[in-house]
């Protein structure tokens, strides 16, 4: 929490021009009753939870600066004292300062989220921790020709987790990019990028997680009125420095966004690359399909959890998302498949696939029926475990005035696992009231 507060204060203190900031926020209170708050297979315990939270969205654009931040701060009180009171925070904050006639850009970013301590255990209140990734750096831009540009990027990342100490560490990154813009809609770039990651401590049962990484790749971007396409192809070399273990693999990534009509958007991602938990956290919180629900919007459920830890893995992932925004009905669907093969053979490589679906229907201009569903299947290579997860939400949202709204939601979630005492079944009812500025 102290790191998040420090980042917010730093962003607010940096120069940001004379234009007033645009701030949107909402404050809410919630009462939730669960028939199995600890998500256990046997001896379920009922519990009522009182919570209050504030959502905010801030943007400010000055002559040379841009600042944006969105996040949530929530306080939870468990009336039966089954769990300690908790404070949870999420944040995506970015600050850019262009200087030296736009040749130099100073960059500050912060990504905070709440993630499981043990990804194998249920997402109960005692299996949650605050996680934070802080980024600071500089970007140097030169333009030797009318259509040719070069860029040098320098970054420092700091990783921190509330409970998983072996996630804590630092990343140093430098990249050189040469690109051309043969047309206003097309860009071709060649990049050489080097990284070094050092963790504060390493678990005794791993090979050692510190690593060095070198990437070379070519990126092709095409941005049209209805299509954005990025294709990246290259090669990566990594070395676990503590044990001199080396590996290499092709690097490939394709991201497509197609605005098929004024109401329909299709996006697709295809990834084959080395990755780790910190990189996934920064990707997940900026997912364009993961926007929070607003009156008339489409709720979406993220069916995956990030395994918080230091280990590097080879990621194979495909996800496809479709969103429809109608006058009264909106819906989204996102199937995915992912396989993570850890470089350290003692780590638990895993594969999972699933789907998330969300919908919203305006029964009246001020009354909305919302729903979402997620289903996923997960297995592990190093031991015999298979989990089937399913969750469904149904709710009513009533807009009372321009600023006030209230909602009532029902939730059901379950896990079927072949491991004893890993399955669970939970039902919950949630009443909320919210003020939105």
Tab-separated table of C-alpha atoms in Angstrom:
chain	number	residue	atom	x	y	z
A	1	UNK	CA	0.000	0.000	0.000
A	2	UNK	CA	2.841	2.406	0.810
A	3	UNK	CA	4.380	1.841	-2.630
A	4	UNK	CA	1.056	2.565	-4.356
A	5	UNK	CA	0.513	5.756	-2.348
A	6	UNK	CA	4.051	6.883	-3.149
A	7	UNK	CA	3.496	6.325	-6.875
A	8	UNK	CA	0.231	8.285	-6.838
A	9	UNK	CA	1.912	11.160	-5.008
A	10	UNK	CA	4.830	11.127	-7.446
A	11	UNK	CA	2.537	11.245	-10.456
A	12	UNK	CA	0.582	14.125	-8.974
A	13	UNK	CA	3.724	16.099	-8.115
A	14	UNK	CA	5.380	15.919	-11.526
A	15	UNK	CA	4.857	18.864	-13.908
A	16	UNK	CA	1.679	18.459	-15.877
A	17	UNK	CA	0.996	21.700	-17.700
A	18	UNK	CA	-1.785	24.165	-17.067
A	19	UNK	CA	-4.835	22.278	-18.278
A	20	UNK	CA	-7.095	21.145	-15.436
A	21	UNK	CA	-7.269	17.422	-14.816
A	22	UNK	CA	-10.414	15.517	-15.760
A	23	UNK	CA	-11.405	13.370	-12.792
A	24	UNK	CA	-14.249	10.879	-12.714
A	25	UNK	CA	-14.944	8.847	-9.613
A	26	UNK	CA	-17.595	6.778	-7.896
A	27	UNK	CA	-18.022	5.750	-4.260
A	28	UNK	CA	-19.917	2.618	-3.343
A	29	UNK	CA	-21.015	0.504	-0.421
A	30	UNK	CA	-21.738	-3.228	-0.576
A	31	UNK	CA	-23.300	-5.918	1.590
A	32	UNK	CA	-22.461	-9.473	0.553
A	33	UNK	CA	-23.611	-12.760	2.087
A	34	UNK	CA	-21.833	-15.993	1.137
A	35	UNK	CA	-22.744	-19.565	2.099
A	36	UNK	CA	-19.108	-20.715	1.767
A	37	UNK	CA	-16.827	-17.721	2.278
A	38	UNK	CA	-13.638	-19.813	2.648
A	39	UNK	CA	-14.407	-21.835	-0.520
A	40	UNK	CA	-13.930	-25.197	1.171
A	41	UNK	CA	-15.124	-28.625	0.090
A	42	UNK	CA	-16.249	-29.627	3.584
A	43	UNK	CA	-17.683	-27.638	6.517
A	44	UNK	CA	-18.698	-24.496	4.553
A	45	UNK	CA	-19.066	-21.363	6.675
A	46	UNK	CA	-21.542	-18.555	6.078
A	47	UNK	CA	-20.303	-14.980	6.316
A	48	UNK	CA	-21.548	-11.458	5.616
A	49	UNK	CA	-19.085	-8.878	4.339
A	50	UNK	CA	-19.433	-5.105	4.421
A	51	UNK	CA	-17.271	-3.117	2.036
A	52	UNK	CA	-16.805	0.363	0.699
A	53	UNK	CA	-14.755	1.357	-2.321
A	54	UNK	CA	-13.851	4.231	-4.592
A	55	UNK	CA	-13.254	3.950	-8.340
A	56	UNK	CA	-11.408	6.763	-10.099
A	57	UNK	CA	-10.283	7.740	-13.570
A	58	UNK	CA	-7.944	10.716	-14.048
A	59	UNK	CA	-6.537	12.235	-17.239
A	60	UNK	CA	-4.535	15.418	-17.747
A	61	UNK	CA	-2.814	16.704	-20.870
A	62	UNK	CA	-0.383	19.608	-20.798
A	63	UNK	CA	1.821	21.169	-23.437
A	64	UNK	CA	4.569	18.608	-22.874
A	65	UNK	CA	3.013	16.137	-20.436
A	66	UNK	CA	0.286	13.534	-20.224
A	67	UNK	CA	-0.978	11.898	-17.059
A	68	UNK	CA	-3.546	9.115	-16.768
A	69	UNK	CA	-4.538	6.932	-13.860
A	70	UNK	CA	-7.420	4.612	-13.149
A	71	UNK	CA	-7.912	2.357	-10.192
A	72	UNK	CA	-9.923	1.199	-7.202
A	73	UNK	CA	-9.448	1.237	-3.439
A	74	UNK	CA	-11.630	-1.099	-1.355
A	75	UNK	CA	-12.033	-1.773	2.367
A	76	UNK	CA	-13.631	-5.068	3.468
A	77	UNK	CA	-15.046	-5.880	6.913
A	78	UNK	CA	-15.966	-9.516	7.686
A	79	UNK	CA	-18.787	-9.377	10.233
A	80	UNK	CA	-18.231	-12.920	11.545
A	81	UNK	CA	-14.495	-12.314	12.105
A	82	UNK	CA	-13.616	-15.384	10.039
A	83	UNK	CA	-11.015	-13.245	8.259
A	84	UNK	CA	-9.144	-10.083	9.121
A	85	UNK	CA	-10.340	-6.790	7.670
A	86	UNK	CA	-8.621	-6.071	4.386
A	87	UNK	CA	-7.734	-3.178	2.087
A	88	UNK	CA	-7.334	-3.909	-1.629
A	89	UNK	CA	-6.020	-1.576	-4.307
A	90	UNK	CA	-5.703	-1.667	-8.068
A	91	UNK	CA	-3.991	0.988	-10.177
A	92	UNK	CA	-2.825	1.639	-13.715
A	93	UNK	CA	-0.954	4.942	-13.771
A	94	UNK	CA	1.204	6.469	-16.521
A	95	UNK	CA	3.040	9.775	-16.770
A	96	UNK	CA	4.925	10.981	-19.880
A	97	UNK	CA	6.995	14.163	-20.099
A	98	UNK	CA	8.314	15.224	-23.496
A	99	UNK	CA	11.280	17.587	-23.473
A	100	UNK	CA	14.290	18.626	-25.530
A	101	UNK	CA	12.033	19.329	-28.519
A	102	UNK	CA	10.368	15.902	-28.195
A	103	UNK	CA	13.704	14.099	-28.490
A	104	UNK	CA	13.526	12.947	-24.861
A	105	UNK	CA	10.562	11.411	-23.048
A	106	UNK	CA	10.541	10.682	-19.317
A	107	UNK	CA	8.238	7.784	-18.413
A	108	UNK	CA	6.766	6.751	-15.047
A	109	UNK	CA	4.267	3.893	-14.763
A	110	UNK	CA	2.715	1.858	-11.965
A	111	UNK	CA	0.626	-1.324	-12.097
A	112	UNK	CA	-1.021	-2.576	-8.903
A	113	UNK	CA	-3.393	-5.527	-8.586
A	114	UNK	CA	-4.679	-8.129	-6.153
A	115	UNK	CA	-3.626	-11.699	-6.950
A	116	UNK	CA	-3.696	-15.165	-5.315
A	117	UNK	CA	-0.894	-16.127	-2.949
A	118	UNK	CA	-1.182	-19.780	-3.984
A	119	UNK	CA	-2.644	-20.282	-7.456
A	120	UNK	CA	-3.406	-23.925	-6.582
A	121	UNK	CA	-5.704	-22.904	-3.721
A	122	UNK	CA	-9.161	-21.363	-3.984
A	123	UNK	CA	-9.458	-17.560	-4.267
A	124	UNK	CA	-10.659	-17.220	-0.673
A	125	UNK	CA	-10.069	-13.982	1.288
A	126	UNK	CA	-7.006	-15.447	3.052
A	127	UNK	CA	-5.402	-16.373	-0.289
A	128	UNK	CA	-5.067	-12.821	-1.638
A	129	UNK	CA	-2.118	-10.437	-1.737
A	130	UNK	CA	-1.236	-6.998	-3.051
A	131	UNK	CA	1.152	-7.028	-6.023
A	132	UNK	CA	2.867	-4.015	-7.596
A	133	UNK	CA	5.059	-3.354	-10.642
A	134	UNK	CA	6.723	0.080	-10.847
A	135	UNK	CA	8.362	1.311	-14.067
A	136	UNK	CA	10.584	4.351	-14.673
A	137	UNK	CA	12.715	5.215	-17.650
A	138	UNK	CA	13.552	7.400	-20.595
A	139	UNK	CA	13.082	7.312	-24.353
A	140	UNK	CA	15.441	9.067	-26.771
A	141	UNK	CA	14.071	9.801	-30.260
A	142	UNK	CA	16.125	10.802	-33.307
A	143	UNK	CA	14.964	11.360	-36.877
A	144	UNK	CA	17.872	11.021	-39.332
A	145	UNK	CA	15.543	10.986	-42.375
A	146	UNK	CA	12.064	12.022	-43.438
A	147	UNK	CA	10.720	8.458	-43.107
A	148	UNK	CA	13.402	6.931	-40.865
A	149	UNK	CA	13.578	7.150	-37.087
A	150	UNK	CA	15.653	5.655	-34.293
A	151	UNK	CA	14.792	5.221	-30.657
A	152	UNK	CA	16.658	4.180	-27.518
A	153	UNK	CA	14.591	2.983	-24.554
A	154	UNK	CA	15.927	2.613	-21.009
A	155	UNK	CA	13.719	1.116	-18.286
A	156	UNK	CA	13.946	0.200	-14.630
A	157	UNK	CA	11.226	-2.057	-13.156
A	158	UNK	CA	10.646	-2.904	-9.513
A	159	UNK	CA	8.542	-5.948	-8.573
A	160	UNK	CA	6.878	-6.337	-5.177
A	161	UNK	CA	4.389	-8.799	-3.661
A	162	UNK	CA	2.879	-8.621	-0.199
A	163	UNK	CA	3.373	-12.323	0.617
A	164	UNK	CA	5.357	-13.986	-2.190
A	165	UNK	CA	8.790	-12.636	-1.284
A	166	UNK	CA	10.644	-14.433	-4.080
A	167	UNK	CA	8.713	-12.269	-6.597
A	168	UNK	CA	10.397	-9.115	-5.256
A	169	UNK	CA	13.199	-7.860	-7.454
A	170	UNK	CA	14.438	-5.463	-10.124
A	171	UNK	CA	14.580	-5.477	-13.916
A	172	UNK	CA	16.922	-3.390	-16.078
A	173	UNK	CA	16.103	-3.083	-19.762
A	174	UNK	CA	17.585	-1.315	-22.791
A	175	UNK	CA	16.369	-1.415	-26.398
A	176	UNK	CA	17.420	0.125	-29.713
A	177	UNK	CA	14.829	0.447	-32.485
A	178	UNK	CA	15.189	1.551	-36.087
A	179	UNK	CA	11.969	2.055	-38.005
A	180	UNK	CA	10.568	3.454	-41.189
A	181	UNK	CA	7.125	4.758	-42.034
A	182	UNK	CA	6.606	4.049	-45.733
A	183	UNK	CA	3.054	5.410	-45.475
A	184	UNK	CA	0.919	7.219	-42.892
A	185	UNK	CA	-0.731	3.889	-41.984
A	186	UNK	CA	2.290	1.552	-41.993
A	187	UNK	CA	5.386	1.224	-39.833
A	188	UNK	CA	8.216	-1.319	-40.013
A	189	UNK	CA	10.688	-1.556	-37.118
A	190	UNK	CA	13.738	-3.613	-36.190
A	191	UNK	CA	14.640	-3.888	-32.492
A	192	UNK	CA	17.468	-5.256	-30.379
A	193	UNK	CA	16.533	-5.496	-26.692
A	194	UNK	CA	18.460	-6.657	-23.647
A	195	UNK	CA	17.178	-7.300	-20.105
A	196	UNK	CA	18.604	-8.356	-16.764
A	197	UNK	CA	16.363	-9.436	-13.876
A	198	UNK	CA	17.625	-9.802	-10.316
A	199	UNK	CA	15.398	-11.062	-7.509
A	200	UNK	CA	15.937	-10.217	-3.858
A	201	UNK	CA	15.756	-13.847	-2.834
A	202	UNK	CA	15.166	-17.195	-4.473
A	203	UNK	CA	13.298	-20.198	-3.106
A	204	UNK	CA	15.569	-23.068	-2.135
A	205	UNK	CA	13.591	-25.535	-4.258
A	206	UNK	CA	14.255	-23.699	-7.546
A	207	UNK	CA	17.296	-23.534	-9.787
A	208	UNK	CA	17.641	-19.796	-9.261
A	209	UNK	CA	15.452	-17.262	-11.024
A	210	UNK	CA	17.847	-14.393	-11.935
A	211	UNK	CA	18.188	-14.216	-15.693
A	212	UNK	CA	19.560	-12.277	-18.628
A	213	UNK	CA	17.628	-12.004	-21.872
A	214	UNK	CA	18.372	-10.845	-25.406
A	215	UNK	CA	15.645	-10.304	-28.025
A	216	UNK	CA	15.917	-9.358	-31.681
A	217	UNK	CA	12.734	-8.880	-33.656
A	218	UNK	CA	10.999	-7.100	-36.515
A	219	UNK	CA	7.605	-5.452	-36.005
A	220	UNK	CA	5.107	-4.570	-38.724
A	221	UNK	CA	2.192	-2.257	-37.823
A	222	UNK	CA	-0.776	-1.371	-39.986
A	223	UNK	CA	-3.399	1.087	-38.698
A	224	UNK	CA	-6.472	1.666	-40.854
A	225	UNK	CA	-9.847	3.175	-40.115
A	226	UNK	CA	-11.329	-0.193	-39.114
A	227	UNK	CA	-8.287	-2.465	-38.586
A	228	UNK	CA	-5.210	-2.314	-36.336
A	229	UNK	CA	-2.667	-5.083	-36.913
A	230	UNK	CA	0.703	-5.758	-35.315
A	231	UNK	CA	2.945	-8.674	-36.285
A	232	UNK	CA	6.196	-9.228	-34.398
A	233	UNK	CA	8.689	-11.971	-35.280
A	234	UNK	CA	12.212	-12.630	-34.041
A	235	UNK	CA	14.288	-14.713	-31.671
A	236	UNK	CA	15.068	-14.742	-27.935
A	237	UNK	CA	18.000	-16.024	-25.877
A	238	UNK	CA	17.856	-16.378	-22.088
A	239	UNK	CA	20.295	-17.476	-19.398
A	240	UNK	CA	19.523	-18.324	-15.773
A	241	UNK	CA	22.604	-16.661	-14.361
A	242	UNK	CA	22.776	-18.513	-11.019
A	243	UNK	CA	23.174	-21.903	-12.694
A	244	UNK	CA	24.395	-20.965	-16.190
A	245	UNK	CA	21.312	-22.618	-17.724
A	246	UNK	CA	20.619	-21.368	-21.233
A	247	UNK	CA	17.639	-21.597	-23.549
A	248	UNK	CA	16.459	-19.965	-26.758
A	249	UNK	CA	13.284	-19.914	-28.825
A	250	UNK	CA	11.527	-18.040	-31.631
A	251	UNK	CA	9.553	-14.949	-30.663
A	252	UNK	CA	6.225	-14.416	-32.393
A	253	UNK	CA	3.260	-12.196	-31.582
A	254	UNK	CA	0.235	-11.096	-33.595
A	255	UNK	CA	-2.392	-8.693	-32.257
A	256	UNK	CA	-5.411	-7.804	-34.410
A	257	UNK	CA	-8.303	-5.446	-33.707
A	258	UNK	CA	-11.081	-5.279	-36.307
A	259	UNK	CA	-13.896	-2.767	-35.903
A	260	UNK	CA	-16.317	-4.653	-38.123
A	261	UNK	CA	-19.066	-2.070	-37.637
A	262	UNK	CA	-19.989	0.821	-35.404
A	263	UNK	CA	-21.270	-1.707	-32.856
A	264	UNK	CA	-19.047	-4.766	-33.324
A	265	UNK	CA	-15.351	-5.202	-32.479
A	266	UNK	CA	-13.252	-8.337	-32.879
A	267	UNK	CA	-9.747	-8.684	-31.448
A	268	UNK	CA	-7.313	-11.585	-31.498
A	269	UNK	CA	-3.936	-12.300	-29.937
A	270	UNK	CA	-1.463	-15.044	-30.813
A	271	UNK	CA	1.687	-15.347	-28.668
A	272	UNK	CA	4.782	-17.561	-28.604
A	273	UNK	CA	7.379	-15.967	-26.351
A	274	UNK	CA	9.274	-16.033	-23.069
A	275	UNK	CA	7.327	-14.325	-20.292
A	276	UNK	CA	7.078	-14.016	-16.508
A	277	UNK	CA	4.518	-12.962	-13.915
A	278	UNK	CA	5.442	-9.254	-13.932
A	279	UNK	CA	5.074	-8.956	-17.704
A	280	UNK	CA	1.709	-10.726	-17.540
A	281	UNK	CA	0.464	-8.378	-14.822
A	282	UNK	CA	1.236	-5.316	-16.970
A	283	UNK	CA	-0.497	-6.941	-19.949
A	284	UNK	CA	-3.618	-8.087	-18.069
A	285	UNK	CA	-4.468	-4.756	-16.433
A	286	UNK	CA	-4.331	-2.961	-19.786
A	287	UNK	CA	-6.431	-5.568	-21.640
A	288	UNK	CA	-8.899	-3.567	-23.809
A	289	UNK	CA	-11.627	-6.158	-23.210
A	290	UNK	CA	-11.237	-5.915	-19.457
A	291	UNK	CA	-12.938	-2.545	-18.946
A	292	UNK	CA	-15.092	-2.216	-15.821
A	293	UNK	CA	-18.850	-2.456	-16.223
A	294	UNK	CA	-20.821	0.800	-16.360
A	295	UNK	CA	-24.599	1.277	-16.657
A	296	UNK	CA	-25.466	-0.301	-19.979
A	297	UNK	CA	-21.944	-1.714	-20.394
A	298	UNK	CA	-20.897	-5.340	-20.684
A	299	UNK	CA	-19.451	-7.113	-17.636
A	300	UNK	CA	-16.535	-9.449	-18.340
A	301	UNK	CA	-14.915	-12.039	-16.108
A	302	UNK	CA	-11.217	-12.839	-16.331
A	303	UNK	CA	-11.134	-16.654	-16.078
A	304	UNK	CA	-7.382	-16.852	-15.421
A	305	UNK	CA	-5.093	-16.117	-12.466
A	306	UNK	CA	-1.455	-15.081	-12.695
A	307	UNK	CA	0.964	-17.349	-10.829
A	308	UNK	CA	2.959	-14.829	-8.788
A	309	UNK	CA	6.606	-15.872	-8.673
A	310	UNK	CA	10.028	-15.259	-10.200
A	311	UNK	CA	10.142	-18.090	-12.734
A	312	UNK	CA	10.506	-17.476	-16.461
A	313	UNK	CA	8.405	-19.590	-18.823
A	314	UNK	CA	7.786	-20.220	-22.501
A	315	UNK	CA	4.278	-18.964	-23.205
A	316	UNK	CA	1.966	-20.240	-25.921
A	317	UNK	CA	-1.334	-18.385	-25.923
A	318	UNK	CA	-4.274	-17.738	-28.248
A	319	UNK	CA	-7.230	-15.550	-27.293
A	320	UNK	CA	-10.101	-14.164	-29.318
A	321	UNK	CA	-12.546	-11.504	-28.159
A	322	UNK	CA	-15.772	-10.211	-29.654
A	323	UNK	CA	-17.790	-7.289	-28.331
A	324	UNK	CA	-21.180	-6.024	-29.473
A	325	UNK	CA	-22.557	-2.707	-28.174
A	326	UNK	CA	-26.172	-2.156	-29.147
A	327	UNK	CA	-28.646	0.502	-28.116
A	328	UNK	CA	-30.247	-1.783	-25.524
A	329	UNK	CA	-28.260	-5.022	-25.619
A	330	UNK	CA	-24.492	-5.488	-25.300
A	331	UNK	CA	-22.459	-8.675	-25.137
A	332	UNK	CA	-18.879	-9.918	-25.168
A	333	UNK	CA	-17.234	-13.319	-25.482
A	334	UNK	CA	-13.575	-14.316	-25.080
A	335	UNK	CA	-12.273	-17.874	-25.485
A	336	UNK	CA	-8.586	-18.558	-24.835
A	337	UNK	CA	-5.949	-21.278	-24.685
A	338	UNK	CA	-2.626	-21.002	-22.859
A	339	UNK	CA	0.301	-23.300	-22.133
A	340	UNK	CA	3.135	-22.143	-19.868
A	341	UNK	CA	6.307	-24.251	-19.861
A	342	UNK	CA	8.719	-23.125	-17.149
A	343	UNK	CA	12.426	-23.008	-17.898
A	344	UNK	CA	13.157	-24.337	-14.415
A	345	UNK	CA	12.088	-28.021	-14.613
A	346	UNK	CA	11.232	-28.028	-10.895
A	347	UNK	CA	8.529	-25.385	-11.464
A	348	UNK	CA	4.953	-26.480	-12.129
A	349	UNK	CA	4.307	-26.040	-15.862
A	350	UNK	CA	0.610	-25.690	-16.580
A	351	UNK	CA	-1.906	-25.551	-19.394
A	352	UNK	CA	-5.371	-24.061	-19.335
A	353	UNK	CA	-8.187	-23.064	-21.622
A	354	UNK	CA	-11.556	-21.464	-21.089
A	355	UNK	CA	-14.090	-18.838	-22.046
A	356	UNK	CA	-15.586	-15.687	-20.548
A	357	UNK	CA	-18.985	-14.267	-21.561
A	358	UNK	CA	-20.711	-11.051	-20.512
A	359	UNK	CA	-24.001	-9.340	-21.362
A	360	UNK	CA	-26.118	-6.333	-20.470
A	361	UNK	CA	-29.732	-5.601	-21.431
A	362	UNK	CA	-31.499	-2.289	-20.861
A	363	UNK	CA	-34.955	-3.359	-19.683
A	364	UNK	CA	-35.794	0.332	-19.339
A	365	UNK	CA	-33.707	3.445	-19.768
A	366	UNK	CA	-32.742	3.280	-16.080
A	367	UNK	CA	-32.946	-0.474	-15.388
A	368	UNK	CA	-30.319	-2.972	-16.590
A	369	UNK	CA	-30.087	-6.741	-16.424
A	370	UNK	CA	-26.446	-7.879	-16.390
A	371	UNK	CA	-24.804	-11.258	-16.433
A	372	UNK	CA	-21.454	-12.908	-16.914
A	373	UNK	CA	-20.072	-16.428	-17.044
A	374	UNK	CA	-16.613	-17.944	-17.062
A	375	UNK	CA	-15.498	-21.541	-17.434
A	376	UNK	CA	-11.944	-22.880	-17.485
A	377	UNK	CA	-9.982	-26.120	-17.359
A	378	UNK	CA	-6.453	-26.334	-15.921
A	379	UNK	CA	-3.896	-29.149	-15.749
A	380	UNK	CA	-0.261	-29.479	-14.638
A	381	UNK	CA	2.603	-31.352	-16.265
A	382	UNK	CA	4.622	-32.237	-13.161
A	383	UNK	CA	1.835	-33.845	-11.089
A	384	UNK	CA	-1.640	-35.280	-11.528
A	385	UNK	CA	-4.065	-32.424	-10.980
A	386	UNK	CA	-7.008	-31.256	-13.089
A	387	UNK	CA	-9.327	-28.379	-12.126
A	388	UNK	CA	-12.606	-27.379	-13.745
A	389	UNK	CA	-13.741	-23.886	-12.682
A	390	UNK	CA	-17.113	-22.309	-13.361
A	391	UNK	CA	-18.624	-18.993	-12.254
A	392	UNK	CA	-21.828	-17.146	-13.149
A	393	UNK	CA	-23.145	-13.731	-12.105
A	394	UNK	CA	-26.670	-12.334	-12.636
A	395	UNK	CA	-27.634	-8.850	-11.517
A	396	UNK	CA	-30.039	-5.937	-11.730
A	397	UNK	CA	-28.771	-2.349	-11.849
A	398	UNK	CA	-31.165	0.533	-11.173
A	399	UNK	CA	-30.098	4.102	-11.996
A	400	UNK	CA	-31.929	6.272	-9.466
A	401	UNK	CA	-30.683	9.736	-10.413
A	402	UNK	CA	-27.888	11.268	-12.434
A	403	UNK	CA	-25.424	10.358	-9.683
A	404	UNK	CA	-27.004	7.537	-7.663
A	405	UNK	CA	-27.554	3.879	-8.539
A	406	UNK	CA	-28.111	0.600	-6.739
A	407	UNK	CA	-27.703	-3.027	-7.683
A	408	UNK	CA	-28.509	-6.558	-6.620
A	409	UNK	CA	-26.392	-9.495	-7.797
A	410	UNK	CA	-26.355	-13.258	-7.375
A	411	UNK	CA	-23.125	-15.249	-7.754
A	412	UNK	CA	-22.417	-18.936	-8.078
A	413	UNK	CA	-18.930	-20.367	-8.416
A	414	UNK	CA	-17.577	-23.885	-8.197
A	415	UNK	CA	-14.435	-25.962	-8.712
A	416	UNK	CA	-14.287	-29.647	-9.487
A	417	UNK	CA	-10.815	-31.080	-8.877
A	418	UNK	CA	-9.333	-34.571	-8.769
A	419	UNK	CA	-7.300	-33.530	-5.700
A	420	UNK	CA	-8.939	-34.199	-2.302
A	421	UNK	CA	-10.297	-31.111	-0.519
A	422	UNK	CA	-9.600	-28.860	-3.547
A	423	UNK	CA	-13.195	-28.716	-4.833
A	424	UNK	CA	-15.755	-26.178	-3.611
A	425	UNK	CA	-19.198	-24.729	-4.283
A	426	UNK	CA	-20.352	-21.221	-3.280
A	427	UNK	CA	-23.440	-19.036	-3.628
A	428	UNK	CA	-23.598	-15.371	-2.711
A	429	UNK	CA	-26.068	-12.472	-2.743
A	430	UNK	CA	-24.776	-8.902	-3.075
A	431	UNK	CA	-26.553	-5.572	-2.552
A	432	UNK	CA	-24.752	-2.338	-3.478
A	433	UNK	CA	-25.378	1.389	-3.704
A	434	UNK	CA	-23.110	3.820	-5.545
A	435	UNK	CA	-22.582	7.528	-6.090
A	436	UNK	CA	-20.969	8.450	-9.422
A	437	UNK	CA	-19.646	11.884	-10.199
